[in-house]
Amino acid sequence: MQAVLSFDPPFNMALEARIRLGIIAKQRGELDVAIDRLKSVLSIAQTNDMLSDVWTQIGHVYEMKAEVALAQNSYMKVVDLNPNNAKPLQQLGWLCLKHNQHVEAIKFLKKAVSIDMQDGKGWYLLGRCYMAVREFEEAYDAYKHAVNSDPSNPNVWCSLGVLFYQLNQHLDALDAYSRAININPNICEVWYNVGTLYDACNQTNDAQDAYQKAAELGADAQFIRERLDLLRAREANQPTTGMPGANASPGPSEPPTTSPMPSFTSKSAPPPVNAPPPPSQGGSGNLQQPPGPSMGGPPMSLPHSMGQGGPSQQGGNPGSISSSGPYNPNGQPPPPGMMGGMPPGMSLGQGPPGSMRPMGHRGGPMGSLSGPISGGSGNIGMGVPRGMMEPQGKM
């Protein structure tokens, strides 16, 4: 591509070539070269969209160089160029969250969702921010919006499981993890979280199965090996003194989240609010985005203890699975608008398949999930581990 520039191509082509050369240098790890090439375009970029794309790429290179302040400054320039676009604010919020700048992250992401309330990515990142500062009620509300906007995103369901785990709502946590697996059975963090859930409830066989699946999918092999050795020793009534992790249970892990990385020069104009979604382009492999959320119906209830900032204590064994039989998820991904109230005749404690239960709810499992998990091409070999969870005290 460097040769293209030497042939004195048309101006627009030369600009595009310079940008692509910068991106190629970034991908090769030549970060200083990438910065120089991208900055060479700033003074001659012809449109705000092109300028926005260049500053976004520059910000990402600074992220890769761990120069956080320079990355933030670059993304702020994109925000200034696009004050009514939520994506640059999502980028800033995610950067701040990764570096534990929670107040700034929440500020940027709240502004992002105020600009585009139907973008599930913004709500999801906002929920992650609230989880980081243990504001569980706010996190739940943000995840609720995220599920409405993008019910087929397994990361949202995984993070909901983490939230319910923190609140000792074990059944809800397992249900949320099950939905994540039903959408994508190949996320190691979800299987790891299923393992930690069963591990904390002293269900050794089920925990081993889930940890093993997580290891097969790329989780920390050393940790998994140590944890499996510990569980097997406990199962065989062997002494575990001195073994890694013998005195503590592991906690859940949030799923990986990619940077929003907005693109401006390739964007298409958004459809009118009431217009039907555009036809799906074959071969992309992407899930079609659902329409915006339906927020009718009664608000979702919260446990009384949430008002005092404490976890939900549901009496007896919080969040434990009932003794009605094994629990094997096979529900369909929930439909858009699932938060819009219950169908006629459905009592509390029940929910339509794919519905999301309130925090602290005392009823049965969310929806109706039974049977093995399949990934579209047959059984994946292992569903969510079977068995009855009996929590042993607080997590």
mmCIF file of C-alpha atoms in Angstrom:
data_model
loop_
_atom_site.group_PDB
_atom_site.id
_atom_site.type_symbol
_atom_site.label_atom_id
_atom_site.label_comp_id
_atom_site.label_asym_id
_atom_site.label_seq_id
_atom_site.Cartn_x
_atom_site.Cartn_y
_atom_site.Cartn_z
ATOM 1 C CA MET A 1 0.000 0.000 0.000
ATOM 2 C CA GLN A 2 2.956 2.317 0.536
ATOM 3 C CA ALA A 3 3.549 1.931 -3.206
ATOM 4 C CA VAL A 4 0.074 3.333 -3.874
ATOM 5 C CA LEU A 5 1.091 6.643 -2.336
ATOM 6 C CA SER A 6 4.182 6.874 -4.538
ATOM 7 C CA PHE A 7 1.985 6.837 -7.661
ATOM 8 C CA ASP A 8 0.303 10.116 -6.644
ATOM 9 C CA PRO A 9 -3.224 8.694 -6.416
ATOM 10 C CA PRO A 10 -6.346 10.863 -6.167
ATOM 11 C CA PHE A 11 -6.555 12.796 -2.914
ATOM 12 C CA ASN A 12 -9.322 10.715 -1.297
ATOM 13 C CA MET A 13 -7.562 7.470 -2.164
ATOM 14 C CA ALA A 14 -4.325 8.777 -0.679
ATOM 15 C CA LEU A 15 -6.112 9.680 2.565
ATOM 16 C CA GLU A 16 -7.681 6.236 2.770
ATOM 17 C CA ALA A 17 -4.308 4.610 2.110
ATOM 18 C CA ARG A 18 -2.658 6.601 4.898
ATOM 19 C CA ILE A 19 -5.361 5.564 7.353
ATOM 20 C CA ARG A 20 -5.080 1.923 6.345
ATOM 21 C CA LEU A 21 -1.299 2.038 6.665
ATOM 22 C CA GLY A 22 -1.752 3.311 10.213
ATOM 23 C CA ILE A 23 -4.201 0.517 11.030
ATOM 24 C CA ILE A 24 -1.874 -2.103 9.539
ATOM 25 C CA ALA A 25 0.988 -0.780 11.673
ATOM 26 C CA LYS A 26 -1.273 -1.014 14.737
ATOM 27 C CA GLN A 27 -2.165 -4.609 13.929
ATOM 28 C CA ARG A 28 1.523 -5.456 13.545
ATOM 29 C CA GLY A 29 2.304 -3.937 16.933
ATOM 30 C CA GLU A 30 4.263 -1.029 15.424
ATOM 31 C CA LEU A 31 2.438 1.405 17.675
ATOM 32 C CA ASP A 32 4.643 4.484 17.327
ATOM 33 C CA VAL A 33 4.579 4.115 13.542
ATOM 34 C CA ALA A 34 0.800 3.781 13.689
ATOM 35 C CA ILE A 35 0.480 6.999 15.687
ATOM 36 C CA ASP A 36 2.668 8.907 13.230
ATOM 37 C CA ARG A 37 0.777 7.656 10.181
ATOM 38 C CA LEU A 38 -2.637 8.329 11.663
ATOM 39 C CA LYS A 39 -1.714 11.797 12.907
ATOM 40 C CA SER A 40 -0.456 12.684 9.435
ATOM 41 C CA VAL A 41 -4.071 12.527 8.264
ATOM 42 C CA LEU A 42 -5.545 14.864 10.893
ATOM 43 C CA SER A 43 -4.647 18.116 9.162
ATOM 44 C CA ILE A 44 -5.993 17.006 5.776
ATOM 45 C CA ALA A 45 -9.070 14.947 6.692
ATOM 46 C CA GLN A 46 -12.009 16.286 4.697
ATOM 47 C CA THR A 47 -14.997 15.302 6.823
ATOM 48 C CA ASN A 48 -15.947 15.017 10.472
ATOM 49 C CA ASP A 49 -16.589 11.311 9.959
ATOM 50 C CA MET A 50 -13.087 10.706 8.656
ATOM 51 C CA LEU A 51 -11.611 12.808 11.445
ATOM 52 C CA SER A 52 -13.647 10.854 13.991
ATOM 53 C CA ASP A 53 -12.417 7.527 12.644
ATOM 54 C CA VAL A 54 -8.801 8.688 12.772
ATOM 55 C CA TRP A 55 -9.076 9.961 16.359
ATOM 56 C CA THR A 56 -10.780 6.691 17.351
ATOM 57 C CA GLN A 57 -7.895 4.694 15.903
ATOM 58 C CA ILE A 58 -5.350 6.979 17.579
ATOM 59 C CA GLY A 59 -7.134 6.526 20.906
ATOM 60 C CA HIS A 60 -7.078 2.767 20.493
ATOM 61 C CA VAL A 61 -3.348 2.776 19.774
ATOM 62 C CA TYR A 62 -2.772 4.820 22.936
ATOM 63 C CA GLU A 63 -4.839 2.232 24.817
ATOM 64 C CA MET A 64 -2.541 -0.477 23.484
ATOM 65 C CA LYS A 65 0.441 1.604 24.655
ATOM 66 C CA ALA A 66 -1.205 1.901 28.131
ATOM 67 C CA GLU A 67 -1.161 5.692 27.785
ATOM 68 C CA VAL A 68 -4.607 6.129 29.290
ATOM 69 C CA ALA A 69 -4.731 9.927 29.500
ATOM 70 C CA LEU A 70 -3.783 10.302 25.830
ATOM 71 C CA ALA A 71 -6.361 7.678 24.872
ATOM 72 C CA GLN A 72 -9.039 9.546 26.819
ATOM 73 C CA ASN A 73 -8.085 12.832 25.173
ATOM 74 C CA SER A 74 -8.339 11.214 21.744
ATOM 75 C CA TYR A 75 -11.770 9.750 22.458
ATOM 76 C CA MET A 76 -12.950 13.086 23.881
ATOM 77 C CA LYS A 77 -12.164 14.662 20.526
ATOM 78 C CA VAL A 78 -14.455 12.079 18.935
ATOM 79 C CA VAL A 79 -17.173 12.985 21.441
ATOM 80 C CA ASP A 80 -16.749 16.678 20.617
ATOM 81 C CA LEU A 81 -17.096 15.905 16.911
ATOM 82 C CA ASN A 82 -20.188 13.729 17.513
ATOM 83 C CA PRO A 83 -22.087 15.143 20.502
ATOM 84 C CA ASN A 84 -25.248 13.189 19.660
ATOM 85 C CA ASN A 85 -23.586 9.806 19.100
ATOM 86 C CA ALA A 86 -23.564 7.320 21.984
ATOM 87 C CA LYS A 87 -20.707 5.141 20.699
ATOM 88 C CA PRO A 88 -17.757 7.448 21.534
ATOM 89 C CA LEU A 89 -19.166 7.852 25.044
ATOM 90 C CA GLN A 90 -19.368 4.074 25.372
ATOM 91 C CA GLN A 91 -15.732 3.887 24.310
ATOM 92 C CA LEU A 92 -14.741 6.431 26.948
ATOM 93 C CA GLY A 93 -16.826 4.746 29.617
ATOM 94 C CA TRP A 94 -15.341 1.325 28.912
ATOM 95 C CA LEU A 95 -11.801 2.739 28.990
ATOM 96 C CA CYS A 96 -12.473 4.395 32.355
ATOM 97 C CA LEU A 97 -14.037 1.217 33.753
ATOM 98 C CA LYS A 98 -11.028 -0.886 32.736
ATOM 99 C CA HIS A 99 -8.805 1.496 34.694
ATOM 100 C CA ASN A 100 -11.072 1.686 37.772
ATOM 101 C CA GLN A 101 -12.169 5.253 37.096
ATOM 102 C CA HIS A 102 -15.712 4.375 38.080
ATOM 103 C CA VAL A 103 -17.156 7.844 38.644
ATOM 104 C CA GLU A 104 -16.036 9.015 35.214
ATOM 105 C CA ALA A 105 -17.162 5.766 33.586
ATOM 106 C CA ILE A 106 -20.668 6.048 35.022
ATOM 107 C CA LYS A 107 -20.882 9.681 33.930
ATOM 108 C CA PHE A 108 -19.985 8.894 30.326
ATOM 109 C CA LEU A 109 -22.206 5.819 30.113
ATOM 110 C CA LYS A 110 -25.231 7.521 31.665
ATOM 111 C CA LYS A 111 -24.886 10.185 29.006
ATOM 112 C CA ALA A 112 -24.549 7.483 26.343
ATOM 113 C CA VAL A 113 -27.797 5.755 27.324
ATOM 114 C CA SER A 114 -29.580 9.103 27.515
ATOM 115 C CA ILE A 115 -28.629 9.674 23.861
ATOM 116 C CA ASP A 116 -29.594 6.175 22.684
ATOM 117 C CA MET A 117 -31.802 4.279 25.117
ATOM 118 C CA GLN A 118 -32.185 1.355 22.710
ATOM 119 C CA ASP A 119 -28.475 0.538 22.504
ATOM 120 C CA GLY A 120 -28.012 -2.493 24.731
ATOM 121 C CA LYS A 121 -24.220 -2.120 24.713
ATOM 122 C CA GLY A 122 -24.409 1.151 26.643
ATOM 123 C CA TRP A 123 -26.781 -0.289 29.233
ATOM 124 C CA TYR A 124 -24.622 -3.388 29.619
ATOM 125 C CA LEU A 125 -21.439 -1.385 30.189
ATOM 126 C CA LEU A 126 -23.290 0.836 32.661
ATOM 127 C CA GLY A 127 -24.378 -2.278 34.541
ATOM 128 C CA ARG A 128 -20.777 -3.464 34.667
ATOM 129 C CA CYS A 129 -19.783 -0.095 36.156
ATOM 130 C CA TYR A 130 -22.434 -0.320 38.856
ATOM 131 C CA MET A 131 -21.345 -3.871 39.665
ATOM 132 C CA ALA A 132 -17.774 -2.629 40.094
ATOM 133 C CA VAL A 133 -18.928 -0.222 42.820
ATOM 134 C CA ARG A 134 -21.413 -2.769 44.264
ATOM 135 C CA GLU A 135 -24.497 -0.710 43.486
ATOM 136 C CA PHE A 136 -26.543 -3.807 42.778
ATOM 137 C CA GLU A 137 -29.962 -2.227 42.343
ATOM 138 C CA GLU A 138 -28.634 0.175 39.714
ATOM 139 C CA ALA A 139 -26.721 -2.660 38.031
ATOM 140 C CA TYR A 140 -29.872 -4.760 37.853
ATOM 141 C CA ASP A 141 -31.828 -1.899 36.305
ATOM 142 C CA ALA A 142 -29.128 -1.369 33.669
ATOM 143 C CA TYR A 143 -28.967 -5.086 32.851
ATOM 144 C CA LYS A 144 -32.752 -5.143 32.570
ATOM 145 C CA HIS A 145 -32.558 -2.516 29.828
ATOM 146 C CA ALA A 146 -29.692 -4.395 28.178
ATOM 147 C CA VAL A 147 -31.704 -7.627 28.071
ATOM 148 C CA ASN A 148 -34.649 -5.788 26.552
ATOM 149 C CA SER A 149 -32.482 -4.296 23.841
ATOM 150 C CA ASP A 150 -30.303 -7.330 23.106
ATOM 151 C CA PRO A 151 -31.742 -10.537 24.607
ATOM 152 C CA SER A 152 -29.416 -12.727 22.541
ATOM 153 C CA ASN A 153 -26.224 -11.330 24.078
ATOM 154 C CA PRO A 154 -24.747 -14.088 26.286
ATOM 155 C CA ASN A 155 -22.499 -11.616 28.099
ATOM 156 C CA VAL A 156 -25.530 -9.848 29.558
ATOM 157 C CA TRP A 157 -26.911 -13.111 30.930
ATOM 158 C CA CYS A 158 -23.499 -14.080 32.305
ATOM 159 C CA SER A 159 -23.175 -10.745 34.094
ATOM 160 C CA LEU A 160 -26.699 -11.129 35.457
ATOM 161 C CA GLY A 161 -25.578 -14.457 36.875
ATOM 162 C CA VAL A 162 -22.657 -12.734 38.578
ATOM 163 C CA LEU A 163 -25.065 -10.175 40.048
ATOM 164 C CA PHE A 164 -27.418 -12.845 41.398
ATOM 165 C CA TYR A 165 -24.439 -14.792 42.793
ATOM 166 C CA GLN A 166 -23.361 -11.717 44.740
ATOM 167 C CA LEU A 167 -26.892 -11.479 46.158
ATOM 168 C CA ASN A 168 -26.914 -15.158 47.218
ATOM 169 C CA GLN A 169 -29.707 -15.857 44.718
ATOM 170 C CA HIS A 170 -28.217 -19.121 43.545
ATOM 171 C CA LEU A 171 -31.145 -20.365 41.508
ATOM 172 C CA ASP A 172 -31.337 -17.104 39.587
ATOM 173 C CA ALA A 173 -27.588 -17.174 39.002
ATOM 174 C CA LEU A 174 -27.748 -20.696 37.586
ATOM 175 C CA ASP A 175 -30.700 -19.767 35.414
ATOM 176 C CA ALA A 176 -28.884 -16.745 33.979
ATOM 177 C CA TYR A 177 -25.740 -18.779 33.283
ATOM 178 C CA SER A 178 -27.925 -21.409 31.622
ATOM 179 C CA ARG A 179 -29.344 -18.835 29.239
ATOM 180 C CA ALA A 180 -25.862 -17.613 28.374
ATOM 181 C CA ILE A 181 -24.821 -21.197 27.583
ATOM 182 C CA ASN A 182 -27.955 -21.759 25.537
ATOM 183 C CA ILE A 183 -27.019 -18.766 23.359
ATOM 184 C CA ASN A 184 -23.293 -19.543 23.169
ATOM 185 C CA PRO A 185 -21.958 -22.725 24.799
ATOM 186 C CA ASN A 186 -18.318 -21.800 24.153
ATOM 187 C CA ILE A 187 -17.644 -18.964 26.619
ATOM 188 C CA CYS A 188 -15.209 -20.291 29.206
ATOM 189 C CA GLU A 189 -16.101 -17.630 31.805
ATOM 190 C CA VAL A 190 -19.706 -18.830 31.908
ATOM 191 C CA TRP A 191 -18.715 -22.445 32.548
ATOM 192 C CA TYR A 192 -16.175 -21.276 35.117
ATOM 193 C CA ASN A 193 -18.953 -19.350 36.877
ATOM 194 C CA VAL A 194 -21.199 -22.419 36.870
ATOM 195 C CA GLY A 195 -18.301 -24.256 38.489
ATOM 196 C CA THR A 196 -17.827 -21.615 41.182
ATOM 197 C CA LEU A 197 -21.556 -21.667 41.894
ATOM 198 C CA TYR A 198 -21.649 -25.432 42.441
ATOM 199 C CA ASP A 199 -18.283 -25.259 44.211
ATOM 200 C CA ALA A 200 -19.638 -22.765 46.728
ATOM 201 C CA CYS A 201 -22.622 -25.064 47.310
ATOM 202 C CA ASN A 202 -20.409 -28.135 47.901
ATOM 203 C CA GLN A 203 -21.680 -29.975 44.820
ATOM 204 C CA THR A 204 -18.329 -31.444 43.953
ATOM 205 C CA ASN A 205 -19.193 -33.580 40.929
ATOM 206 C CA ASP A 206 -21.115 -30.813 39.218
ATOM 207 C CA ALA A 207 -18.373 -28.284 39.960
ATOM 208 C CA GLN A 208 -15.757 -30.623 38.491
ATOM 209 C CA ASP A 209 -17.762 -31.042 35.290
ATOM 210 C CA ALA A 210 -18.159 -27.305 34.840
ATOM 211 C CA TYR A 211 -14.526 -26.504 35.648
ATOM 212 C CA GLN A 212 -13.394 -29.161 33.193
ATOM 213 C CA LYS A 213 -15.543 -27.622 30.467
ATOM 214 C CA ALA A 214 -14.110 -24.177 31.275
ATOM 215 C CA ALA A 215 -10.583 -25.551 30.997
ATOM 216 C CA GLU A 216 -11.360 -27.091 27.611
ATOM 217 C CA LEU A 217 -12.529 -23.671 26.423
ATOM 218 C CA GLY A 218 -9.401 -21.828 27.548
ATOM 219 C CA ALA A 219 -9.818 -20.850 31.185
ATOM 220 C CA ASP A 220 -6.725 -20.567 33.409
ATOM 221 C CA ALA A 221 -5.447 -24.140 33.202
ATOM 222 C CA GLN A 222 -3.246 -23.889 36.300
ATOM 223 C CA PHE A 223 -6.052 -22.622 38.496
ATOM 224 C CA ILE A 224 -8.513 -25.173 37.118
ATOM 225 C CA ARG A 225 -6.036 -28.001 37.704
ATOM 226 C CA GLU A 226 -5.447 -26.904 41.299
ATOM 227 C CA ARG A 227 -9.159 -26.524 41.926
ATOM 228 C CA LEU A 228 -9.968 -29.932 40.461
ATOM 229 C CA ASP A 229 -7.237 -31.555 42.580
ATOM 230 C CA LEU A 230 -8.731 -29.928 45.668
ATOM 231 C CA LEU A 231 -12.272 -31.051 44.858
ATOM 232 C CA ARG A 232 -11.151 -34.620 44.166
ATOM 233 C CA ALA A 233 -9.263 -34.711 47.454
ATOM 234 C CA ARG A 234 -12.342 -33.520 49.309
ATOM 235 C CA GLU A 235 -14.502 -36.079 47.531
ATOM 236 C CA ALA A 236 -12.112 -38.845 48.600
ATOM 237 C CA ASN A 237 -12.039 -37.499 52.188
ATOM 238 C CA GLN A 238 -8.318 -36.858 51.874
ATOM 239 C CA PRO A 239 -6.586 -34.043 53.807
ATOM 240 C CA THR A 240 -6.487 -30.728 51.934
ATOM 241 C CA THR A 241 -4.345 -28.707 54.336
ATOM 242 C CA GLY A 242 -1.854 -26.646 52.379
ATOM 243 C CA MET A 243 -3.521 -27.195 49.019
ATOM 244 C CA PRO A 244 -4.101 -23.992 46.962
ATOM 245 C CA GLY A 245 -7.546 -22.548 47.611
ATOM 246 C CA ALA A 246 -8.313 -24.935 50.472
ATOM 247 C CA ASN A 247 -9.593 -22.162 52.725
ATOM 248 C CA ALA A 248 -11.588 -20.104 50.227
ATOM 249 C CA SER A 249 -14.071 -20.528 47.412
ATOM 250 C CA PRO A 250 -13.377 -18.780 44.100
ATOM 251 C CA GLY A 251 -15.698 -16.029 42.966
ATOM 252 C CA PRO A 252 -17.358 -15.598 39.572
ATOM 253 C CA SER A 253 -15.708 -13.966 36.586
ATOM 254 C CA GLU A 254 -17.194 -11.342 34.292
ATOM 255 C CA PRO A 255 -17.220 -12.227 30.582
ATOM 256 C CA PRO A 256 -14.780 -10.544 28.206
ATOM 257 C CA THR A 257 -16.142 -7.455 26.513
ATOM 258 C CA THR A 258 -14.733 -5.982 23.334
ATOM 259 C CA SER A 259 -14.172 -2.279 22.886
ATOM 260 C CA PRO A 260 -17.101 -0.526 21.133
ATOM 261 C CA MET A 261 -14.655 0.952 18.535
ATOM 262 C CA PRO A 262 -17.188 3.050 16.601
ATOM 263 C CA SER A 263 -16.783 3.593 12.855
ATOM 264 C CA PHE A 264 -18.089 6.764 11.262
ATOM 265 C CA THR A 265 -17.112 6.744 7.597
ATOM 266 C CA SER A 266 -18.828 3.389 7.013
ATOM 267 C CA LYS A 267 -21.953 4.065 9.022
ATOM 268 C CA SER A 268 -25.393 4.147 7.485
ATOM 269 C CA ALA A 269 -28.131 6.523 8.475
ATOM 270 C CA PRO A 270 -30.319 5.127 11.282
ATOM 271 C CA PRO A 271 -33.829 4.082 10.237
ATOM 272 C CA PRO A 272 -36.822 6.116 11.383
ATOM 273 C CA VAL A 273 -38.084 5.208 14.843
ATOM 274 C CA ASN A 274 -41.123 3.290 13.586
ATOM 275 C CA ALA A 275 -39.522 1.849 10.478
ATOM 276 C CA PRO A 276 -39.114 -1.932 10.155
ATOM 277 C CA PRO A 277 -35.580 -3.281 10.602
ATOM 278 C CA PRO A 278 -33.488 -3.615 7.434
ATOM 279 C CA PRO A 279 -33.340 -7.052 5.816
ATOM 280 C CA SER A 280 -30.655 -9.383 7.105
ATOM 281 C CA GLN A 281 -27.549 -9.622 4.953
ATOM 282 C CA GLY A 282 -26.792 -13.272 4.277
ATOM 283 C CA GLY A 283 -23.518 -14.749 5.376
ATOM 284 C CA SER A 284 -22.686 -12.200 8.060
ATOM 285 C CA GLY A 285 -23.305 -14.599 10.919
ATOM 286 C CA ASN A 286 -24.491 -11.729 13.120
ATOM 287 C CA LEU A 287 -27.678 -11.947 15.097
ATOM 288 C CA GLN A 288 -30.343 -9.553 13.909
ATOM 289 C CA GLN A 289 -30.846 -6.774 16.401
ATOM 290 C CA PRO A 290 -34.289 -6.833 18.000
ATOM 291 C CA PRO A 291 -36.522 -3.757 18.077
ATOM 292 C CA GLY A 292 -36.403 -1.480 21.064
ATOM 293 C CA PRO A 293 -37.722 -2.464 24.476
ATOM 294 C CA SER A 294 -41.345 -2.442 25.462
ATOM 295 C CA MET A 295 -41.435 -0.859 28.865
ATOM 296 C CA GLY A 296 -45.146 -1.252 29.539
ATOM 297 C CA GLY A 297 -46.551 -3.147 32.471
ATOM 298 C CA PRO A 298 -45.734 -2.973 36.163
ATOM 299 C CA PRO A 299 -42.206 -2.163 37.289
ATOM 300 C CA MET A 300 -39.994 -5.015 38.414
ATOM 301 C CA SER A 301 -40.027 -5.483 42.168
ATOM 302 C CA LEU A 302 -36.918 -5.397 44.320
ATOM 303 C CA PRO A 303 -36.294 -7.099 47.667
ATOM 304 C CA HIS A 304 -36.757 -4.946 50.732
ATOM 305 C CA SER A 305 -33.173 -5.528 51.806
ATOM 306 C CA MET A 306 -31.883 -3.842 48.648
ATOM 307 C CA GLY A 307 -33.009 -0.517 50.031
ATOM 308 C CA GLN A 308 -30.502 -0.935 52.828
ATOM 309 C CA GLY A 309 -27.728 -1.964 50.461
ATOM 310 C CA GLY A 310 -27.490 -5.529 51.762
ATOM 311 C CA PRO A 311 -27.865 -8.797 49.900
ATOM 312 C CA SER A 312 -31.196 -10.491 49.545
ATOM 313 C CA GLN A 313 -31.857 -12.926 52.379
ATOM 314 C CA GLN A 314 -34.667 -15.144 51.280
ATOM 315 C CA GLY A 315 -34.866 -17.323 54.359
ATOM 316 C CA GLY A 316 -33.461 -20.809 54.767
ATOM 317 C CA ASN A 317 -31.096 -21.460 51.889
ATOM 318 C CA PRO A 318 -31.091 -18.277 49.796
ATOM 319 C CA GLY A 319 -31.509 -18.924 46.117
ATOM 320 C CA SER A 320 -31.360 -22.693 46.472
ATOM 321 C CA ILE A 321 -32.900 -24.962 43.868
ATOM 322 C CA SER A 322 -36.164 -26.578 44.865
ATOM 323 C CA SER A 323 -36.351 -30.354 45.231
ATOM 324 C CA SER A 324 -38.645 -30.846 42.248
ATOM 325 C CA GLY A 325 -35.982 -32.539 40.106
ATOM 326 C CA PRO A 326 -32.832 -31.988 38.068
ATOM 327 C CA TYR A 327 -32.344 -28.640 36.406
ATOM 328 C CA ASN A 328 -31.271 -28.726 32.750
ATOM 329 C CA PRO A 329 -31.718 -25.566 30.690
ATOM 330 C CA ASN A 330 -32.963 -25.630 27.139
ATOM 331 C CA GLY A 331 -34.994 -22.427 26.899
ATOM 332 C CA GLN A 332 -35.170 -20.327 23.777
ATOM 333 C CA PRO A 333 -33.487 -16.897 23.871
ATOM 334 C CA PRO A 334 -35.998 -14.486 25.390
ATOM 335 C CA PRO A 335 -37.990 -12.312 23.017
ATOM 336 C CA PRO A 336 -37.580 -8.543 22.854
ATOM 337 C CA GLY A 337 -39.826 -6.624 25.183
ATOM 338 C CA MET A 338 -39.698 -9.343 27.827
ATOM 339 C CA MET A 339 -39.936 -6.815 30.630
ATOM 340 C CA GLY A 340 -43.344 -5.597 29.569
ATOM 341 C CA GLY A 341 -45.333 -7.266 32.346
ATOM 342 C CA MET A 342 -46.668 -10.800 32.814
ATOM 343 C CA PRO A 343 -49.167 -12.511 30.515
ATOM 344 C CA PRO A 344 -52.764 -12.694 31.770
ATOM 345 C CA GLY A 345 -53.365 -15.379 34.355
ATOM 346 C CA MET A 346 -49.731 -15.858 35.329
ATOM 347 C CA SER A 347 -49.147 -15.677 39.061
ATOM 348 C CA LEU A 348 -46.118 -14.374 40.893
ATOM 349 C CA GLY A 349 -43.350 -16.921 41.046
ATOM 350 C CA GLN A 350 -43.932 -17.844 37.429
ATOM 351 C CA GLY A 351 -42.727 -16.163 34.293
ATOM 352 C CA PRO A 352 -43.040 -16.637 30.580
ATOM 353 C CA PRO A 353 -40.213 -18.624 28.985
ATOM 354 C CA GLY A 354 -37.299 -16.242 28.589
ATOM 355 C CA SER A 355 -38.532 -13.764 31.170
ATOM 356 C CA MET A 356 -36.212 -12.221 33.709
ATOM 357 C CA ARG A 357 -37.114 -12.521 37.360
ATOM 358 C CA PRO A 358 -36.888 -9.646 39.803
ATOM 359 C CA MET A 359 -34.107 -9.583 42.348
ATOM 360 C CA GLY A 360 -35.097 -11.293 45.563
ATOM 361 C CA HIS A 361 -38.029 -13.122 43.964
ATOM 362 C CA ARG A 362 -39.150 -16.150 45.956
ATOM 363 C CA GLY A 363 -40.797 -18.145 43.209
ATOM 364 C CA GLY A 364 -39.555 -20.950 41.030
ATOM 365 C CA PRO A 365 -37.018 -20.758 38.227
ATOM 366 C CA MET A 366 -37.219 -18.120 35.521
ATOM 367 C CA GLY A 367 -39.300 -19.381 32.646
ATOM 368 C CA SER A 368 -39.535 -23.017 31.672
ATOM 369 C CA LEU A 369 -36.201 -24.606 30.901
ATOM 370 C CA SER A 370 -35.728 -28.347 30.562
ATOM 371 C CA GLY A 371 -33.780 -30.842 28.494
ATOM 372 C CA PRO A 372 -30.220 -30.860 27.203
ATOM 373 C CA ILE A 373 -28.523 -27.861 25.693
ATOM 374 C CA SER A 374 -27.831 -27.964 21.994
ATOM 375 C CA GLY A 375 -25.769 -25.550 19.990
ATOM 376 C CA GLY A 376 -27.683 -25.714 16.737
ATOM 377 C CA SER A 377 -25.804 -28.740 15.449
ATOM 378 C CA GLY A 378 -26.658 -31.314 18.066
ATOM 379 C CA ASN A 379 -25.877 -31.840 21.710
ATOM 380 C CA ILE A 380 -22.639 -30.225 22.809
ATOM 381 C CA GLY A 381 -21.852 -33.137 25.077
ATOM 382 C CA MET A 382 -22.581 -31.555 28.409
ATOM 383 C CA GLY A 383 -25.367 -29.339 29.606
ATOM 384 C CA VAL A 384 -25.306 -27.353 32.790
ATOM 385 C CA PRO A 385 -24.332 -29.840 35.508
ATOM 386 C CA ARG A 386 -27.192 -31.716 37.088
ATOM 387 C CA GLY A 387 -28.019 -32.016 40.740
ATOM 388 C CA MET A 388 -29.583 -30.139 43.614
ATOM 389 C CA MET A 389 -27.790 -27.168 45.080
ATOM 390 C CA GLU A 390 -27.817 -26.858 48.857
ATOM 391 C CA PRO A 391 -25.940 -23.690 49.817
ATOM 392 C CA GLN A 392 -23.734 -24.018 52.850
ATOM 393 C CA GLY A 393 -24.049 -20.673 54.568
ATOM 394 C CA LYS A 394 -23.294 -17.331 52.985
ATOM 395 C CA MET A 395 -20.981 -16.983 50.007
#
